[in-house]
Amino acid sequence: GDSVTQMEGPVTLSEEAFLTINCTYTATGYPSLFWYVQYPGEGLQLLLKATKADDKGSNKGFEATYRKETTSFHLEKGSVQVSDSAVYFCALRATGGGNKLTFGTGTQLKVEL
Amino acid sequence: NAGVTQTPKFQVLKTGQSMTLQCAQDMNHEYMSWYRQDPGMGLRLIHYSVGAGITDQGEVPNGYNVSRSTTEDFPLRLLSAAPSQTSVYFCASRSSGGSSYEQYFGPGTRLTVT
């Protein structure tokens, strides 16, 4: 079945450092890919998405490119801030849609001054 | 506009007790879902509903019941709690006109079963 694999955390960075959180997936066809963010004490929020190969999703300085050849959707940000501290989830929606999202296990990011 | 609200935020139950986790949304969304979040497991779909009076099972439905009598509310019932149900529970909703990624999540209920 479909699955999403994320790098384990926590990831601890200094402010203004470069961020990469790796995400790879297993799915048939051409799934849609997403990154969600969960700030402390809150529910998940959609951060960015890509619905076809080579699409780049971007939002709030974060970017991720849908790489079909490597089945990856790595999250990057050039300069993180303390306010980016959160848990980040990679997710996919299978080809054909439906109501089901398959989530990765989440990666906690801590940004320190 | 409160979005998706969940109550309670925290709950401790003894094995065998029953309880209902409440979820409400004020966005007139047709689709509502319940997920559980466990360490190392990501979020897994428990039950979902595509409209009032219609519910269906997700990936991990055993031990949980749902009903959808109104568009706004989608309660999750644990009839006889077990330690394996210790988890964080999230309710989500979306419009039937949007894709499934456009889900709005509540803040979660942290449940501990002893």
XYZ file of C-alpha atoms in Angstrom:
227
model
C 0.000 0.000 0.000
C 0.890 3.666 -0.006
C 3.440 4.909 2.490
C 5.441 8.004 3.376
C 8.854 7.967 5.037
C 10.294 11.016 6.769
C 13.601 11.605 8.455
C 13.469 11.173 12.201
C 13.765 14.153 14.453
C 14.165 16.192 16.361
C 16.101 18.459 14.056
C 17.767 21.301 15.963
C 19.069 24.329 14.054
C 20.320 27.789 14.813
C 18.320 30.733 13.542
C 19.115 31.598 9.890
C 20.414 28.095 9.165
C 19.365 26.157 6.070
C 16.690 23.509 6.563
C 16.101 20.244 4.742
C 13.597 17.655 5.900
C 13.652 14.544 3.744
C 10.496 12.819 2.567
C 10.156 9.839 0.254
C 7.046 7.994 -0.729
C 5.746 4.728 -2.120
C 2.595 4.851 -4.218
C 1.299 3.708 -7.559
C 0.605 6.178 -10.305
C 0.896 9.896 -9.663
C -0.090 10.846 -6.135
C -0.470 14.411 -4.914
C 2.064 15.401 -2.245
C 1.748 17.758 0.700
C 3.561 19.199 3.657
C 1.580 20.004 6.789
C 2.856 21.916 9.817
C 1.706 21.525 13.416
C 2.601 24.334 15.808
C 2.592 23.571 19.528
C -0.921 23.097 20.872
C -2.559 23.442 17.456
C -3.946 21.221 14.724
C -2.247 20.540 11.423
C -2.192 23.234 8.756
C -1.474 22.759 5.076
C 1.909 24.344 4.337
C 2.355 23.559 0.641
C 1.388 21.085 -2.030
C 2.381 19.686 -5.429
C -0.002 17.725 -7.586
C 2.204 16.530 -10.448
C 5.793 15.617 -11.189
C 8.301 18.522 -11.223
C 5.817 20.873 -9.551
C 7.307 23.058 -6.856
C 5.131 23.969 -3.910
C 6.075 27.028 -1.882
C 4.742 29.016 1.048
C 6.197 31.182 3.853
C 9.733 30.703 2.490
C 9.420 26.901 2.426
C 9.743 24.962 -0.825
C 9.418 21.351 -1.945
C 9.747 19.853 -5.426
C 7.857 16.744 -6.540
C 10.546 14.397 -7.883
C 8.982 11.407 -9.558
C 12.311 9.809 -10.472
C 13.466 9.668 -6.851
C 9.942 9.475 -5.316
C 10.844 12.369 -3.063
C 9.353 15.619 -1.810
C 11.985 17.161 0.450
C 11.101 20.312 2.390
C 13.618 23.181 2.327
C 13.953 26.674 3.721
C 16.912 28.946 3.214
C 16.878 30.706 6.591
C 14.823 29.350 9.480
C 13.417 31.428 12.313
C 12.546 30.525 15.883
C 8.885 30.825 14.877
C 9.364 27.882 12.457
C 9.726 25.515 15.403
C 6.986 22.946 14.862
C 6.326 19.396 13.708
C 6.301 18.904 9.936
C 4.345 16.112 8.248
C 4.749 14.879 4.710
C 1.600 13.336 3.212
C 0.231 11.941 -0.030
C -3.147 11.510 -1.632
C -3.305 8.530 -3.936
C -4.029 8.731 -7.642
C -7.776 8.969 -8.087
C -8.316 11.107 -5.037
C -10.724 9.939 -2.411
C -10.846 11.145 1.154
C -7.729 9.428 2.429
C -4.425 11.108 3.148
C -1.413 8.959 4.049
C 0.886 10.739 6.497
C 4.501 10.315 7.439
C 5.473 10.083 11.088
C 6.349 13.771 11.403
C 9.648 15.555 12.006
C 10.061 17.933 14.917
C 12.063 21.077 14.159
C 13.568 23.162 16.945
C 15.142 26.483 16.018
C 17.328 28.175 18.612
C 18.697 31.708 18.819
C -15.541 31.759 12.680
C -14.084 29.216 15.109
C -13.110 26.624 12.476
C -12.861 23.098 13.884
C -13.214 22.779 17.643
C -12.605 19.705 19.789
C -13.404 18.949 23.404
C -11.968 17.961 25.766
C -8.312 18.870 25.222
C -7.110 16.235 27.682
C -8.786 13.133 29.126
C -7.705 10.246 31.323
C -9.839 7.091 31.319
C -9.653 3.769 33.070
C -9.801 0.596 30.999
C -13.410 -0.271 30.218
C -14.796 3.228 30.629
C -16.679 4.895 27.823
C -16.554 8.443 26.571
C -17.295 10.662 23.601
C -14.841 13.007 21.963
C -16.636 16.012 20.562
C -15.905 17.700 17.243
C -17.719 20.637 15.698
C -17.112 22.866 12.691
C -18.823 26.092 11.661
C -17.696 26.187 8.023
C -20.634 24.170 6.655
C -18.222 21.471 5.479
C -19.734 18.230 4.248
C -16.716 16.020 4.874
C -15.496 15.296 8.414
C -12.878 12.826 9.598
C -11.278 11.474 12.736
C -7.556 10.626 12.898
C -5.357 9.284 15.629
C -1.720 10.272 15.990
C 0.704 7.867 17.622
C 4.481 8.140 18.048
C 6.252 6.672 15.049
C 2.969 6.034 13.218
C 1.910 9.347 11.715
C -1.809 10.115 11.470
C -4.202 7.253 10.718
C -7.808 7.625 9.602
C -10.378 6.135 12.010
C -13.778 7.064 10.538
C -15.073 9.650 8.156
C -18.358 11.130 6.989
C -19.338 12.641 3.646
C -22.471 14.267 4.988
C -25.166 14.139 7.647
C -26.393 10.578 8.110
C -23.472 9.019 6.195
C -20.382 7.533 7.819
C -17.722 5.039 6.776
C -14.713 3.267 8.216
C -11.162 4.363 7.740
C -7.919 2.545 8.316
C -8.250 1.777 12.063
C -11.977 1.757 12.981
C -12.058 -1.000 15.597
C -13.118 0.146 19.059
C -14.676 3.380 17.830
C -18.163 4.433 16.779
C -19.303 7.573 15.021
C -22.541 9.167 13.955
C -23.365 12.316 12.008
C -26.793 13.686 12.822
C -25.955 17.266 11.825
C -23.544 18.883 9.382
C -21.744 20.642 12.230
C -21.034 17.790 14.652
C -19.119 14.528 14.334
C -18.601 12.850 17.726
C -16.270 9.887 18.221
C -17.342 7.301 20.810
C -15.168 4.873 22.691
C -17.522 2.254 24.145
C -14.951 0.376 26.249
C -11.606 2.118 26.394
C -8.394 0.103 26.121
C -4.772 1.158 26.751
C -4.132 0.720 23.017
C -6.419 3.696 22.445
C -4.048 6.037 24.244
C -3.323 8.577 21.541
C -3.881 12.098 20.290
C -7.099 12.399 18.305
C -7.650 14.958 15.568
C -10.869 15.889 13.880
C -10.761 17.437 10.401
C -13.249 18.843 7.947
C -13.325 19.943 4.335
C -15.761 21.163 1.746
C -17.022 18.620 -0.763
C -16.030 21.127 -3.444
C -12.361 20.989 -2.442
C -9.706 18.321 -2.747
C -8.942 16.178 0.284
C -5.747 18.110 1.028
C -7.784 21.193 1.875
C -8.623 19.789 5.260
C -8.947 21.942 8.355
C -7.800 20.275 11.558
C -8.905 20.826 15.134
C -6.356 21.289 17.942
C -6.601 17.671 19.100
C -7.652 15.686 22.173
C -4.939 13.923 24.142
C -6.398 10.707 25.593
C -4.699 8.442 28.110
C -6.203 5.069 29.032
C -4.782 3.448 32.161
